[in-house]
Amino acid sequence: MKLILTEKKQAAKMIAVAIGVQAHDKGGHFENGEYTITWAQGHLIETCHPEYYDKTYKKWSLENLPIIPSELATKPAKQHFKKIKLIKELISRSSEVINACDCGQEGELIARLIFKHCGFNKQHKRLWYTSLMPAEIKRAISDLKHSADFDDLYTCAWF
């Protein structure tokens, strides 16, 4: 089964219709024998607050600025624990994972942060589309890109 992750439910519906997957919500996803399609509901993962790095940062003061951690820590947004758990389960039973989040820096960042949090660090495919019209979706499905082709897009999304 191939998993397609979109950023929004509406995009998931349109992709489902274009590739022949029944767009009936099965508890946060659509599926048929070949594809499972789920959506991120936007930003499921957020950056940690400054006090995560050091308790002295809980109260802001000019003396503590700038706060520049060596690596930005992330965590699931509290209201989205259930969705993250579902996506992790869907990833675990998938033979291939396809990022179909919005094309651009933010969509790339959203998908990869979700993948990272779910413990998925394998290569995946990228559905790169210019519209959600059925013909464009079918074209993009037949021309999936390698995730490595978008590493720079992901990296620049952090800045």
CSV table of C-alpha atoms in Angstrom, one decimal:
chain,number,residue,atom,x,y,z
A,1,MET,CA,0.0,0.0,0.0
A,2,LYS,CA,1.3,3.5,-0.9
A,3,LEU,CA,0.7,6.3,1.6
A,4,ILE,CA,0.0,9.8,0.3
A,5,LEU,CA,0.3,12.6,2.8
A,6,THR,CA,-1.3,15.9,2.0
A,7,GLU,CA,-1.4,19.2,3.9
A,8,LYS,CA,-5.1,19.7,3.8
A,9,LYS,CA,-8.2,17.4,3.7
A,10,GLN,CA,-9.5,19.1,0.6
A,11,ALA,CA,-6.3,18.3,-1.3
A,12,ALA,CA,-6.6,14.7,-0.1
A,13,LYS,CA,-10.2,14.5,-1.5
A,14,MET,CA,-9.2,15.9,-4.8
A,15,ILE,CA,-6.2,13.6,-5.2
A,16,ALA,CA,-8.4,10.6,-4.1
A,17,VAL,CA,-11.0,11.4,-6.8
A,18,ALA,CA,-8.3,11.9,-9.5
A,19,ILE,CA,-6.7,8.5,-8.8
A,20,GLY,CA,-9.9,6.6,-8.1
A,21,VAL,CA,-9.8,6.2,-4.4
A,22,GLN,CA,-13.2,6.5,-2.7
A,23,ALA,CA,-13.2,9.8,-0.8
A,24,HIS,CA,-15.1,8.6,2.2
A,25,ASP,CA,-13.4,9.4,5.5
A,26,LYS,CA,-12.3,6.2,7.3
A,27,GLY,CA,-11.3,7.9,10.5
A,28,GLY,CA,-8.8,10.4,9.1
A,29,HIS,CA,-7.9,8.8,5.8
A,30,PHE,CA,-9.2,7.4,2.5
A,31,GLU,CA,-8.0,4.1,1.0
A,32,ASN,CA,-8.4,1.5,-1.6
A,33,GLY,CA,-6.2,-1.6,-2.4
A,34,GLU,CA,-3.3,0.5,-3.8
A,35,TYR,CA,-3.4,3.9,-1.9
A,36,THR,CA,-4.0,5.3,1.5
A,37,ILE,CA,-4.4,9.1,1.6
A,38,THR,CA,-4.3,11.1,4.7
A,39,TRP,CA,-3.9,14.8,5.5
A,40,ALA,CA,-1.9,16.8,8.0
A,41,GLN,CA,-4.4,19.5,9.1
A,42,GLY,CA,-1.6,22.0,8.7
A,43,HIS,CA,1.2,22.3,11.3
A,44,LEU,CA,1.0,19.1,13.4
A,45,ILE,CA,4.6,19.6,14.7
A,46,GLU,CA,5.8,22.8,16.4
A,47,THR,CA,9.1,24.1,17.7
A,48,CYS,CA,9.8,23.8,21.4
A,49,HIS,CA,9.6,26.9,23.6
A,50,PRO,CA,12.9,28.5,24.8
A,51,GLU,CA,12.7,26.9,28.3
A,52,TYR,CA,13.0,23.5,26.7
A,53,TYR,CA,16.7,24.3,26.0
A,54,ASP,CA,17.4,26.0,29.4
A,55,LYS,CA,15.0,26.8,32.3
A,56,THR,CA,16.5,30.3,32.6
A,57,TYR,CA,14.8,31.2,29.2
A,58,LYS,CA,11.3,30.7,30.7
A,59,LYS,CA,11.4,34.4,31.6
A,60,TRP,CA,12.7,36.7,28.9
A,61,SER,CA,15.5,39.1,29.5
A,62,LEU,CA,17.8,41.0,27.2
A,63,GLU,CA,20.8,39.4,28.9
A,64,ASN,CA,19.7,36.0,27.6
A,65,LEU,CA,19.3,37.1,24.0
A,66,PRO,CA,20.0,35.9,21.4
A,67,ILE,CA,18.8,32.3,22.1
A,68,ILE,CA,20.5,30.2,19.4
A,69,PRO,CA,20.1,26.5,19.9
A,70,SER,CA,22.5,24.2,18.0
A,71,GLU,CA,19.4,22.4,16.6
A,72,LEU,CA,15.8,23.4,16.8
A,73,ALA,CA,13.8,20.8,18.8
A,74,THR,CA,10.2,20.0,17.7
A,75,LYS,CA,7.2,18.3,19.3
A,76,PRO,CA,3.7,17.4,18.3
A,77,ALA,CA,1.1,20.1,18.8
A,78,LYS,CA,-1.1,18.9,21.8
A,79,GLN,CA,-4.3,19.1,19.8
A,80,HIS,CA,-2.9,16.8,17.1
A,81,PHE,CA,-1.6,13.8,19.1
A,82,LYS,CA,-4.3,11.6,17.7
A,83,LYS,CA,-3.6,12.6,14.1
A,84,ILE,CA,0.2,12.0,14.5
A,85,LYS,CA,-0.5,8.6,15.9
A,86,LEU,CA,-2.7,7.7,12.9
A,87,ILE,CA,-0.1,8.9,10.4
A,88,LYS,CA,2.6,6.9,12.2
A,89,GLU,CA,0.5,3.8,12.0
A,90,LEU,CA,-0.2,4.4,8.3
A,91,ILE,CA,3.5,4.9,7.6
A,92,SER,CA,4.3,1.6,9.3
A,93,ARG,CA,2.0,-0.4,7.1
A,94,SER,CA,3.0,1.3,3.8
A,95,SER,CA,5.4,0.1,1.1
A,96,GLU,CA,6.0,3.6,-0.2
A,97,VAL,CA,5.4,7.1,1.3
A,98,ILE,CA,4.6,10.0,-0.9
A,99,ASN,CA,4.7,13.7,0.2
A,100,ALA,CA,1.9,15.5,-1.5
A,101,CYS,CA,1.8,18.5,0.9
A,102,ASP,CA,1.6,21.9,-0.8
A,103,CYS,CA,4.4,22.5,-3.3
A,104,GLY,CA,6.8,24.9,-1.7
A,105,GLN,CA,9.0,25.5,1.4
A,106,GLU,CA,6.2,25.3,4.0
A,107,GLY,CA,4.7,22.1,2.5
A,108,GLU,CA,8.1,20.4,2.4
A,109,LEU,CA,8.8,21.4,6.0
A,110,ILE,CA,5.4,20.2,7.3
A,111,ALA,CA,5.7,16.8,5.7
A,112,ARG,CA,9.3,16.2,6.7
A,113,LEU,CA,8.8,17.2,10.3
A,114,ILE,CA,5.9,14.8,10.5
A,115,PHE,CA,8.0,12.0,9.0
A,116,LYS,CA,10.8,12.8,11.4
A,117,HIS,CA,8.6,12.7,14.4
A,118,CYS,CA,7.0,9.4,13.2
A,119,GLY,CA,10.5,7.9,13.0
A,120,PHE,CA,10.4,7.6,9.3
A,121,ASN,CA,13.8,8.6,7.9
A,122,LYS,CA,13.8,6.6,4.6
A,123,GLN,CA,13.7,8.0,1.1
A,124,HIS,CA,10.2,8.9,0.0
A,125,LYS,CA,8.7,10.3,-3.2
A,126,ARG,CA,7.4,13.8,-3.9
A,127,LEU,CA,4.1,14.5,-5.7
A,128,TRP,CA,4.9,17.8,-7.4
A,129,TYR,CA,1.9,19.4,-8.9
A,130,THR,CA,0.8,22.8,-10.2
A,131,SER,CA,-2.9,22.4,-9.6
A,132,LEU,CA,-5.4,20.0,-8.1
A,133,MET,CA,-7.1,19.3,-11.4
A,134,PRO,CA,-7.5,15.6,-12.1
A,135,ALA,CA,-5.3,15.6,-15.2
A,136,GLU,CA,-2.5,17.4,-13.4
A,137,ILE,CA,-2.7,14.9,-10.4
A,138,LYS,CA,-2.6,11.9,-12.8
A,139,ARG,CA,0.5,13.5,-14.5
A,140,ALA,CA,2.2,14.1,-11.2
A,141,ILE,CA,1.4,10.5,-9.9
A,142,SER,CA,3.1,9.1,-13.1
A,143,ASP,CA,6.1,11.4,-12.6
A,144,LEU,CA,6.9,11.1,-8.9
A,145,LYS,CA,10.1,12.8,-7.8
A,146,HIS,CA,12.7,11.6,-5.3
A,147,SER,CA,12.6,13.3,-2.0
A,148,ALA,CA,16.4,14.1,-2.2
A,149,ASP,CA,15.6,16.4,-5.1
A,150,PHE,CA,13.8,18.7,-2.6
A,151,ASP,CA,16.4,18.6,0.3
A,152,ASP,CA,17.4,22.2,-0.4
A,153,LEU,CA,13.8,23.3,-0.3
A,154,TYR,CA,13.4,21.7,3.1
A,155,THR,CA,16.6,23.2,4.4
A,156,CYS,CA,15.7,26.8,3.3
A,157,ALA,CA,12.3,26.4,4.9
A,158,TRP,CA,14.0,26.6,8.3
A,159,PHE,CA,15.3,30.1,7.6
